[in-house]
């Protein structure tokens, strides 16, 4: 690699060899693990009732469902531990190595769940083993987002960074889409007995070859230009977590606000809404899965467009507009769902469009907030602490609150609270579109970075 003036290598110099093929490979490497991760989470959420039957004693359906959602929440609780391990690790040894490690752990634990005997075969060992494997998945997932978001942000050309990073969420939506499609096939093609006997295992077993493909792709990529610049200048952080908490607490809180405003609608719309439709609106499993599929398809189209829009008009206008819309429309949307199937579809697709705008901007904006030396630590910790506190608890809290209050409108005000939090965080942040990711604090005496727009793939 070449070095700039006074032996200091800049991001532009590190990136001149990056061609279109390499950029496409980077997008695939960043998105494939997210796809595998969310395919698994979607499958678990959609099959919650069946998993409750297989792994927990048959007391009553509500208790079993709450137990499954409790395991769902517990696996989120371990994610901050994974973030504290893999975030700083990625800042010390590089994005590539942590990307490869986390997909290996996630795929292995998912495959094992697909092979796990149920309560009828091994008794209480079944739910215990399920919890252990979900904890392994959650631990590995704690390193996925920070690794992938840092990798994509640092691999994308500056003027198209929003568009490039948006593919991270395209991967997550594809995972949900694939999970909902598989569930649709299983729920319509199999009887209840077949689904309980063996059909529920299919999505978890499918994850194994997907994980192998992702591992191979990630193992062949190079690390990012920014991280290689740190290595070339010997300025890789020795203790990125301490540096983050000492010097970037404000950025950590701001990123957490953005991410909380993403997590809650993401899980409410793409995960909990399936159960909400069947349990509280009286719609069939197939109809609920079909709407989830339609919302995911809408997101696949809109998320990159919103990412591209943020490259043109800025991160702040897109994100603020989306969270303001969520604040105003969340409760009316759940009121509309009471009117019938058509109202449910209109409300669901409307919430999906708002979610797409948030997904298209929050990751790139958060990545631009942190310096390269602590970027993966900051992204991992802020993402996973908010996920543990607010995301994994969505289905559990909604089930409890609706049961306690008797009101099916509970999800609306709940979404409004997090829309306000996202607005506060967004309004406190500066616009970052077009800003360099490698800062003077990252590389001592680093010269100003030239524009990357003319790099291949820009």
Short mmCIF file of C-alpha atoms in Angstrom, two decimals:
data_model
loop_
_atom_site.label_atom_id
_atom_site.label_comp_id
_atom_site.label_asym_id
_atom_site.label_seq_id
_atom_site.Cartn_x
_atom_site.Cartn_y
_atom_site.Cartn_z
CA UNK A 1 0.00 0.00 0.00
CA UNK A 2 1.13 3.50 -0.70
CA UNK A 3 1.50 6.15 1.96
CA UNK A 4 0.85 9.84 1.77
CA UNK A 5 2.93 12.80 2.79
CA UNK A 6 5.19 12.18 5.80
CA UNK A 7 4.44 8.45 5.56
CA UNK A 8 0.80 8.85 6.62
CA UNK A 9 -1.69 6.87 4.58
CA UNK A 10 -5.10 8.40 3.93
CA UNK A 11 -8.42 6.71 3.25
CA UNK A 12 -8.34 7.85 -0.38
CA UNK A 13 -4.93 6.25 -0.96
CA UNK A 14 -6.04 3.06 0.75
CA UNK A 15 -9.16 2.96 -1.38
CA UNK A 16 -7.79 3.61 -4.87
CA UNK A 17 -7.48 -0.11 -5.55
CA UNK A 18 -11.08 -0.77 -4.62
CA UNK A 19 -12.95 -1.60 -7.83
CA UNK A 20 -16.61 -2.22 -8.55
CA UNK A 21 -16.30 -5.98 -8.05
CA UNK A 22 -14.65 -5.49 -4.66
CA UNK A 23 -17.42 -3.09 -3.59
CA UNK A 24 -20.09 -5.58 -4.60
CA UNK A 25 -18.27 -8.29 -2.69
CA UNK A 26 -18.14 -5.98 0.33
CA UNK A 27 -21.90 -5.44 0.18
CA UNK A 28 -22.45 -9.20 -0.04
CA UNK A 29 -20.06 -9.82 2.86
CA UNK A 30 -21.77 -7.22 5.03
CA UNK A 31 -25.34 -8.25 4.23
CA UNK A 32 -25.08 -12.05 4.21
CA UNK A 33 -24.58 -12.43 7.95
CA UNK A 34 -27.43 -10.03 8.66
CA UNK A 35 -29.60 -12.10 6.33
CA UNK A 36 -28.79 -15.33 8.19
CA UNK A 37 -29.32 -13.66 11.55
CA UNK A 38 -32.73 -12.20 10.77
CA UNK A 39 -33.90 -15.31 8.90
CA UNK A 40 -33.38 -17.19 12.16
CA UNK A 41 -35.10 -14.55 14.31
CA UNK A 42 -38.04 -14.35 11.92
CA UNK A 43 -38.45 -18.13 11.87
CA UNK A 44 -38.42 -18.25 15.67
CA UNK A 45 -40.97 -15.44 15.94
CA UNK A 46 -43.33 -16.82 13.29
CA UNK A 47 -43.18 -20.32 14.82
CA UNK A 48 -43.58 -19.09 18.40
CA UNK A 49 -46.78 -21.05 19.02
CA UNK A 50 -45.34 -24.27 17.59
CA UNK A 51 -42.05 -23.89 19.46
CA UNK A 52 -44.05 -23.43 22.69
CA UNK A 53 -45.81 -26.72 22.06
CA UNK A 54 -42.59 -28.60 21.28
CA UNK A 55 -40.32 -27.29 24.05
CA UNK A 56 -42.53 -26.37 27.01
CA UNK A 57 -44.96 -28.34 29.20
CA UNK A 58 -48.57 -28.25 28.00
CA UNK A 59 -50.20 -26.11 30.69
CA UNK A 60 -52.03 -23.51 28.57
CA UNK A 61 -51.33 -21.75 25.32
CA UNK A 62 -50.76 -18.30 26.86
CA UNK A 63 -48.17 -19.60 29.34
CA UNK A 64 -46.33 -21.46 26.58
CA UNK A 65 -46.34 -18.43 24.30
CA UNK A 66 -45.05 -16.19 27.07
CA UNK A 67 -42.29 -18.74 27.76
CA UNK A 68 -41.19 -18.67 24.11
CA UNK A 69 -41.22 -14.87 24.02
CA UNK A 70 -39.34 -14.91 27.33
CA UNK A 71 -36.58 -16.97 25.69
CA UNK A 72 -36.69 -14.48 22.83
CA UNK A 73 -36.07 -11.64 25.30
CA UNK A 74 -33.34 -13.52 27.21
CA UNK A 75 -31.36 -14.04 24.02
CA UNK A 76 -31.44 -10.27 23.56
CA UNK A 77 -30.22 -9.80 27.10
CA UNK A 78 -26.91 -11.50 26.30
CA UNK A 79 -26.31 -9.37 23.22
CA UNK A 80 -24.63 -6.48 25.07
CA UNK A 81 -22.08 -9.01 26.36
CA UNK A 82 -21.35 -10.03 22.78
CA UNK A 83 -21.14 -6.36 21.84
CA UNK A 84 -18.60 -5.68 24.59
CA UNK A 85 -16.50 -8.57 23.27
CA UNK A 86 -16.82 -8.27 19.49
CA UNK A 87 -17.07 -4.47 19.24
CA UNK A 88 -13.68 -3.69 20.80
CA UNK A 89 -12.26 -6.84 19.21
CA UNK A 90 -13.16 -5.54 15.75
CA UNK A 91 -11.54 -2.20 16.51
CA UNK A 92 -8.36 -4.04 17.52
CA UNK A 93 -8.08 -6.86 14.96
CA UNK A 94 -10.26 -5.63 12.09
CA UNK A 95 -13.80 -5.89 10.75
CA UNK A 96 -13.13 -8.94 8.57
CA UNK A 97 -12.11 -11.27 11.39
CA UNK A 98 -15.09 -10.50 13.60
CA UNK A 99 -17.47 -10.78 10.63
CA UNK A 100 -16.15 -14.30 9.98
CA UNK A 101 -16.31 -15.38 13.61
CA UNK A 102 -19.85 -14.21 14.37
CA UNK A 103 -21.43 -15.91 11.34
CA UNK A 104 -19.74 -19.19 12.30
CA UNK A 105 -21.20 -19.02 15.83
CA UNK A 106 -24.67 -17.94 14.69
CA UNK A 107 -25.02 -20.62 12.03
CA UNK A 108 -23.73 -23.40 14.26
CA UNK A 109 -26.16 -22.65 17.09
CA UNK A 110 -29.08 -22.28 14.67
CA UNK A 111 -28.35 -25.66 13.11
CA UNK A 112 -28.21 -27.25 16.56
CA UNK A 113 -31.65 -25.85 17.45
CA UNK A 114 -33.02 -27.50 14.32
CA UNK A 115 -31.70 -30.86 15.56
CA UNK A 116 -32.79 -30.45 19.19
CA UNK A 117 -35.26 -32.99 20.68
CA UNK A 118 -38.44 -31.60 22.20
CA UNK A 119 -39.93 -31.71 25.70
CA UNK A 120 -41.71 -34.96 24.95
CA UNK A 121 -38.38 -36.70 24.29
CA UNK A 122 -35.95 -35.32 26.89
CA UNK A 123 -38.17 -33.44 29.34
CA UNK A 124 -36.89 -30.26 30.96
CA UNK A 125 -33.54 -30.64 29.21
CA UNK A 126 -35.28 -29.44 26.01
CA UNK A 127 -36.19 -25.90 27.15
CA UNK A 128 -32.86 -25.61 29.01
CA UNK A 129 -30.88 -26.49 25.87
CA UNK A 130 -33.07 -24.15 23.82
CA UNK A 131 -32.22 -21.29 26.19
CA UNK A 132 -28.49 -22.12 26.04
CA UNK A 133 -28.46 -22.16 22.23
CA UNK A 134 -30.44 -18.92 22.03
CA UNK A 135 -27.88 -17.37 24.37
CA UNK A 136 -25.07 -18.44 22.02
CA UNK A 137 -26.99 -16.92 19.11
CA UNK A 138 -27.54 -13.70 21.04
CA UNK A 139 -23.88 -13.52 22.05
CA UNK A 140 -22.77 -13.87 18.41
CA UNK A 141 -25.47 -11.45 17.24
CA UNK A 142 -23.96 -8.90 19.60
CA UNK A 143 -21.04 -8.63 17.19
CA UNK A 144 -22.89 -8.81 13.87
CA UNK A 145 -24.34 -5.33 13.45
CA UNK A 146 -21.28 -3.38 14.60
CA UNK A 147 -18.97 -5.44 12.39
CA UNK A 148 -21.21 -5.27 9.32
CA UNK A 149 -22.19 -1.60 9.66
CA UNK A 150 -18.58 -0.51 10.18
CA UNK A 151 -17.48 -2.63 7.25
CA UNK A 152 -20.10 -1.28 4.85
CA UNK A 153 -19.70 2.37 5.91
CA UNK A 154 -15.93 2.20 5.48
CA UNK A 155 -16.16 0.34 2.16
CA UNK A 156 -18.71 2.61 0.44
CA UNK A 157 -17.76 5.72 -1.57
CA UNK A 158 -18.42 8.86 0.44
CA UNK A 159 -21.10 10.31 -1.84
CA UNK A 160 -23.01 7.00 -1.91
CA UNK A 161 -22.41 5.91 1.67
CA UNK A 162 -26.08 6.10 2.68
CA UNK A 163 -27.06 3.93 -0.28
CA UNK A 164 -24.24 1.48 0.41
CA UNK A 165 -24.96 1.07 4.13
CA UNK A 166 -28.68 0.72 3.46
CA UNK A 167 -27.96 -2.71 2.00
CA UNK A 168 -27.29 -3.87 5.53
CA UNK A 169 -31.00 -3.46 6.22
CA UNK A 170 -31.89 -4.90 2.83
CA UNK A 171 -30.16 -8.04 4.13
CA UNK A 172 -32.22 -7.96 7.32
CA UNK A 173 -35.46 -7.49 5.38
CA UNK A 174 -34.52 -10.29 3.00
CA UNK A 175 -34.00 -12.48 6.05
CA UNK A 176 -37.44 -11.59 7.37
CA UNK A 177 -38.92 -12.05 3.92
CA UNK A 178 -37.33 -15.48 3.55
CA UNK A 179 -38.47 -16.43 7.06
CA UNK A 180 -42.05 -15.30 6.42
CA UNK A 181 -42.10 -17.07 3.03
CA UNK A 182 -40.88 -20.34 4.55
CA UNK A 183 -43.45 -20.01 7.33
CA UNK A 184 -46.17 -19.34 4.74
CA UNK A 185 -45.20 -22.51 2.86
CA UNK A 186 -45.11 -24.54 6.05
CA UNK A 187 -48.38 -23.21 7.46
CA UNK A 188 -50.28 -23.76 4.20
CA UNK A 189 -48.59 -26.98 3.07
CA UNK A 190 -48.46 -28.92 6.34
CA UNK A 191 -51.04 -29.97 8.88
CA UNK A 192 -50.71 -28.79 12.48
CA UNK A 193 -49.43 -32.23 13.48
CA UNK A 194 -46.79 -32.24 10.74
CA UNK A 195 -45.68 -28.72 11.64
CA UNK A 196 -45.30 -29.70 15.31
CA UNK A 197 -43.66 -33.04 14.53
CA UNK A 198 -40.94 -31.94 12.09
CA UNK A 199 -41.94 -28.95 9.98
CA UNK A 200 -40.76 -26.36 12.51
CA UNK A 201 -37.19 -27.65 12.12
CA UNK A 202 -36.93 -26.75 8.42
CA UNK A 203 -36.06 -23.01 8.75
CA UNK A 204 -33.34 -23.70 11.33
CA UNK A 205 -31.75 -26.42 9.20
CA UNK A 206 -31.80 -24.16 6.12
CA UNK A 207 -29.62 -21.65 8.00
CA UNK A 208 -26.64 -24.04 8.00
CA UNK A 209 -25.76 -23.89 4.26
CA UNK A 210 -26.51 -20.15 4.23
CA UNK A 211 -24.01 -19.69 7.04
CA UNK A 212 -21.37 -21.70 5.19
CA UNK A 213 -21.79 -19.50 2.11
CA UNK A 214 -21.51 -16.38 4.25
CA UNK A 215 -18.41 -17.70 6.01
CA UNK A 216 -16.69 -18.35 2.66
CA UNK A 217 -17.58 -14.88 1.31
CA UNK A 218 -16.37 -13.12 4.45
CA UNK A 219 -13.18 -15.15 4.61
CA UNK A 220 -12.15 -13.95 1.12
CA UNK A 221 -12.63 -10.20 1.57
CA UNK A 222 -10.03 -7.59 2.52
CA UNK A 223 -10.49 -5.32 5.49
CA UNK A 224 -11.72 -1.76 4.99
CA UNK A 225 -9.55 1.12 3.72
CA UNK A 226 -10.02 3.02 7.01
CA UNK A 227 -8.95 0.13 9.18
CA UNK A 228 -5.97 -0.62 6.94
CA UNK A 229 -5.01 3.06 7.24
CA UNK A 230 -4.97 2.71 11.03
CA UNK A 231 -2.78 -0.40 10.73
CA UNK A 232 -0.37 1.26 8.31
CA UNK A 233 0.06 4.22 10.65
CA UNK A 234 0.18 2.05 13.79
CA UNK A 235 -2.76 3.93 15.35
CA UNK A 236 -5.15 1.05 16.01
CA UNK A 237 -6.77 1.62 19.42
CA UNK A 238 -5.32 -0.56 22.16
CA UNK A 239 -8.37 -0.18 24.42
CA UNK A 240 -11.24 1.07 22.23
CA UNK A 241 -13.93 0.47 24.85
CA UNK A 242 -12.19 2.68 27.41
CA UNK A 243 -11.55 5.32 24.75
CA UNK A 244 -15.20 5.21 23.71
CA UNK A 245 -16.59 5.67 27.22
CA UNK A 246 -14.00 8.29 28.08
CA UNK A 247 -14.24 10.51 25.00
CA UNK A 248 -17.44 9.66 23.11
CA UNK A 249 -20.23 9.25 25.65
CA UNK A 250 -22.39 11.90 23.95
CA UNK A 251 -22.13 10.16 20.57
CA UNK A 252 -22.94 6.84 22.24
CA UNK A 253 -26.17 8.25 23.69
CA UNK A 254 -27.15 9.92 20.42
CA UNK A 255 -26.63 6.72 18.45
CA UNK A 256 -28.61 4.80 21.08
CA UNK A 257 -31.53 7.20 20.58
CA UNK A 258 -31.52 6.60 16.83
CA UNK A 259 -31.32 2.86 17.30
CA UNK A 260 -34.08 2.61 19.89
CA UNK A 261 -36.35 4.46 17.44
CA UNK A 262 -35.50 1.76 14.89
CA UNK A 263 -35.64 -1.34 17.10
CA UNK A 264 -39.14 -0.94 18.49
CA UNK A 265 -41.03 -0.33 15.21
CA UNK A 266 -38.89 -2.99 13.50
CA UNK A 267 -39.95 -5.67 15.95
CA UNK A 268 -43.48 -4.36 16.34
CA UNK A 269 -44.13 -4.30 12.59
CA UNK A 270 -42.13 -7.26 11.32
CA UNK A 271 -42.29 -9.67 14.27
CA UNK A 272 -45.03 -8.94 16.77
CA UNK A 273 -47.61 -7.85 14.20
CA UNK A 274 -47.91 -11.47 13.01
CA UNK A 275 -48.94 -12.66 16.48
CA UNK A 276 -51.08 -9.53 16.99
CA UNK A 277 -53.12 -10.27 13.89
CA UNK A 278 -53.82 -13.89 14.79
CA UNK A 279 -54.42 -13.41 18.54
CA UNK A 280 -56.24 -10.06 18.64
CA UNK A 281 -57.66 -9.39 15.18
CA UNK A 282 -58.76 -12.93 14.33
CA UNK A 283 -56.82 -13.21 11.07
CA UNK A 284 -55.40 -16.53 9.90
CA UNK A 285 -51.73 -17.49 10.16
CA UNK A 286 -51.43 -17.45 6.38
CA UNK A 287 -52.95 -13.97 6.09
CA UNK A 288 -50.67 -12.61 8.82
CA UNK A 289 -47.58 -14.07 7.17
CA UNK A 290 -48.67 -12.70 3.78
CA UNK A 291 -48.89 -9.15 5.15
CA UNK A 292 -45.47 -9.53 6.75
CA UNK A 293 -44.15 -10.63 3.36
CA UNK A 294 -45.71 -7.60 1.66
CA UNK A 295 -44.20 -5.22 4.24
CA UNK A 296 -40.77 -6.79 3.73
CA UNK A 297 -41.10 -6.50 -0.07
CA UNK A 298 -42.06 -2.84 0.29
CA UNK A 299 -39.01 -2.30 2.47
CA UNK A 300 -36.70 -3.96 -0.05
CA UNK A 301 -37.71 -1.28 -2.54
CA UNK A 302 -37.88 1.72 -0.21
CA UNK A 303 -34.88 1.23 2.10
CA UNK A 304 -32.20 1.74 -0.61
CA UNK A 305 -34.22 4.65 -2.02
CA UNK A 306 -34.31 6.35 1.37
CA UNK A 307 -30.59 5.63 1.77
CA UNK A 308 -30.00 7.27 -1.61
CA UNK A 309 -32.25 10.18 -0.63
CA UNK A 310 -30.21 10.72 2.53
CA UNK A 311 -27.09 11.01 0.35
CA UNK A 312 -28.77 13.87 -1.50
CA UNK A 313 -30.71 15.81 1.12
CA UNK A 314 -28.98 14.66 4.32
CA UNK A 315 -29.54 12.12 7.09
CA UNK A 316 -31.46 14.49 9.36
CA UNK A 317 -34.39 15.44 7.07
CA UNK A 318 -35.14 11.81 6.23
CA UNK A 319 -34.87 10.47 9.78
CA UNK A 320 -36.71 13.38 11.42
CA UNK A 321 -39.51 13.13 8.87
CA UNK A 322 -39.88 9.39 9.48
CA UNK A 323 -39.97 9.59 13.29
CA UNK A 324 -42.40 12.53 13.16
CA UNK A 325 -44.69 10.46 10.94
CA UNK A 326 -44.45 7.55 13.38
CA UNK A 327 -45.37 9.85 16.27
CA UNK A 328 -48.47 11.12 14.49
CA UNK A 329 -49.68 7.93 12.80
CA UNK A 330 -48.85 5.03 15.14
CA UNK A 331 -52.05 5.00 17.20
CA UNK A 332 -54.38 5.79 14.26
CA UNK A 333 -52.79 2.85 12.43
CA UNK A 334 -53.78 0.39 15.16
CA UNK A 335 -57.24 1.93 15.29
CA UNK A 336 -57.55 1.32 11.55
CA UNK A 337 -56.58 -2.33 12.01
CA UNK A 338 -59.77 -2.84 14.02
CA UNK A 339 -61.87 -2.12 10.93
CA UNK A 340 -61.01 -5.40 9.23
CA UNK A 341 -58.52 -7.06 6.93
CA UNK A 342 -58.31 -4.15 4.46
CA UNK A 343 -57.67 -1.67 7.24
CA UNK A 344 -54.99 -3.95 8.66
CA UNK A 345 -53.20 -4.05 5.32
CA UNK A 346 -53.37 -0.29 4.79
CA UNK A 347 -52.09 0.38 8.32
CA UNK A 348 -49.40 -2.30 8.12
CA UNK A 349 -48.04 -1.05 4.81
CA UNK A 350 -48.09 2.54 6.07
CA UNK A 351 -46.08 1.61 9.15
CA UNK A 352 -43.77 -0.40 6.88
CA UNK A 353 -43.05 2.68 4.74
CA UNK A 354 -42.20 4.73 7.85
CA UNK A 355 -39.96 1.92 9.08
CA UNK A 356 -38.18 1.82 5.71
CA UNK A 357 -37.23 5.49 6.01
CA UNK A 358 -35.77 4.87 9.46
CA UNK A 359 -33.90 1.77 8.28
CA UNK A 360 -32.46 3.63 5.31
CA UNK A 361 -30.73 6.25 7.45
CA UNK A 362 -30.11 5.23 11.07
CA UNK A 363 -27.14 2.88 10.43
CA UNK A 364 -25.12 5.20 8.21
CA UNK A 365 -25.82 8.20 10.45
CA UNK A 366 -24.71 6.24 13.51
CA UNK A 367 -21.55 5.04 11.74
CA UNK A 368 -20.64 8.62 10.78
CA UNK A 369 -20.98 9.77 14.38
CA UNK A 370 -18.03 7.69 15.66
CA UNK A 371 -14.32 7.94 14.77
CA UNK A 372 -12.73 4.94 13.05
CA UNK A 373 -10.69 3.94 16.12
CA UNK A 374 -13.85 3.23 18.14
CA UNK A 375 -16.53 2.90 15.44
CA UNK A 376 -17.23 -0.81 15.81
CA UNK A 377 -17.28 -0.55 19.60
CA UNK A 378 -19.69 2.40 19.50
CA UNK A 379 -22.02 0.82 16.98
CA UNK A 380 -22.02 -2.59 18.69
CA UNK A 381 -22.64 -1.28 22.19
CA UNK A 382 -25.30 1.31 21.34
CA UNK A 383 -27.14 -1.09 19.02
CA UNK A 384 -27.17 -4.07 21.36
CA UNK A 385 -27.89 -2.31 24.64
CA UNK A 386 -30.96 -0.70 23.07
CA UNK A 387 -31.89 -4.04 21.49
CA UNK A 388 -31.67 -5.80 24.85
CA UNK A 389 -33.70 -3.12 26.62
CA UNK A 390 -36.34 -2.38 24.02
CA UNK A 391 -36.37 -4.76 21.03
CA UNK A 392 -36.47 -8.27 22.45
CA UNK A 393 -39.06 -7.21 25.02
CA UNK A 394 -41.57 -5.92 22.43
CA UNK A 395 -43.62 -9.13 21.95
CA UNK A 396 -43.47 -10.00 25.64
CA UNK A 397 -44.52 -6.53 26.85
CA UNK A 398 -47.26 -6.23 24.26
CA UNK A 399 -48.71 -9.59 25.28
CA UNK A 400 -48.64 -8.65 28.98
CA UNK A 401 -49.90 -5.07 28.54
CA UNK A 402 -52.78 -6.00 26.26
CA UNK A 403 -53.77 -8.76 28.70
CA UNK A 404 -53.57 -6.34 31.65
CA UNK A 405 -55.37 -3.39 30.05
CA UNK A 406 -57.75 -5.22 27.75
CA UNK A 407 -56.91 -2.67 25.01
CA UNK A 408 -55.54 -3.74 21.64
CA UNK A 409 -54.38 -0.15 21.02
CA UNK A 410 -51.40 -0.51 23.38
CA UNK A 411 -48.79 -0.86 20.55
CA UNK A 412 -49.69 2.61 19.18
CA UNK A 413 -48.73 4.73 22.22
CA UNK A 414 -45.74 2.46 22.82
CA UNK A 415 -44.40 3.28 19.34
CA UNK A 416 -45.05 6.98 19.95
CA UNK A 417 -42.77 7.01 23.00
CA UNK A 418 -39.81 5.77 20.98
CA UNK A 419 -40.62 8.10 18.10
CA UNK A 420 -40.16 10.99 20.53
CA UNK A 421 -36.84 9.55 21.71
CA UNK A 422 -35.64 9.25 18.13
CA UNK A 423 -36.64 12.83 17.37
CA UNK A 424 -34.74 14.15 20.37
CA UNK A 425 -31.60 12.24 19.37
CA UNK A 426 -31.85 13.29 15.71
CA UNK A 427 -32.35 16.98 16.49
CA UNK A 428 -29.29 16.95 18.78
CA UNK A 429 -27.04 15.56 16.02
CA UNK A 430 -25.21 17.49 13.33
CA UNK A 431 -25.65 16.64 9.68
CA UNK A 432 -22.90 14.19 8.66
CA UNK A 433 -23.61 13.46 5.00
CA UNK A 434 -20.38 13.55 2.96
CA UNK A 435 -18.14 13.72 6.01
CA UNK A 436 -14.83 11.79 6.09
CA UNK A 437 -14.78 8.71 8.31
CA UNK A 438 -11.05 8.92 9.04
CA UNK A 439 -10.47 11.84 11.41
CA UNK A 440 -7.33 13.56 12.71
CA UNK A 441 -7.81 11.77 16.03
CA UNK A 442 -7.73 8.43 14.16
CA UNK A 443 -4.44 9.00 12.36
CA UNK A 444 -2.00 11.38 14.03
CA UNK A 445 -0.93 14.22 11.73
CA UNK A 446 -3.14 12.83 8.96
CA UNK A 447 -3.65 15.26 6.07
CA UNK A 448 -7.15 16.21 5.06
CA UNK A 449 -8.84 13.52 3.02
CA UNK A 450 -9.53 14.28 -0.65
CA UNK A 451 -12.97 13.59 -2.04
CA UNK A 452 -13.68 9.90 -2.77
CA UNK A 453 -16.41 10.53 -5.31
CA UNK A 454 -14.18 9.70 -8.25
CA UNK A 455 -13.07 6.34 -6.83
CA UNK A 456 -14.28 3.31 -8.77
CA UNK A 457 -17.85 2.50 -7.87
CA UNK A 458 -18.58 6.07 -6.75
#
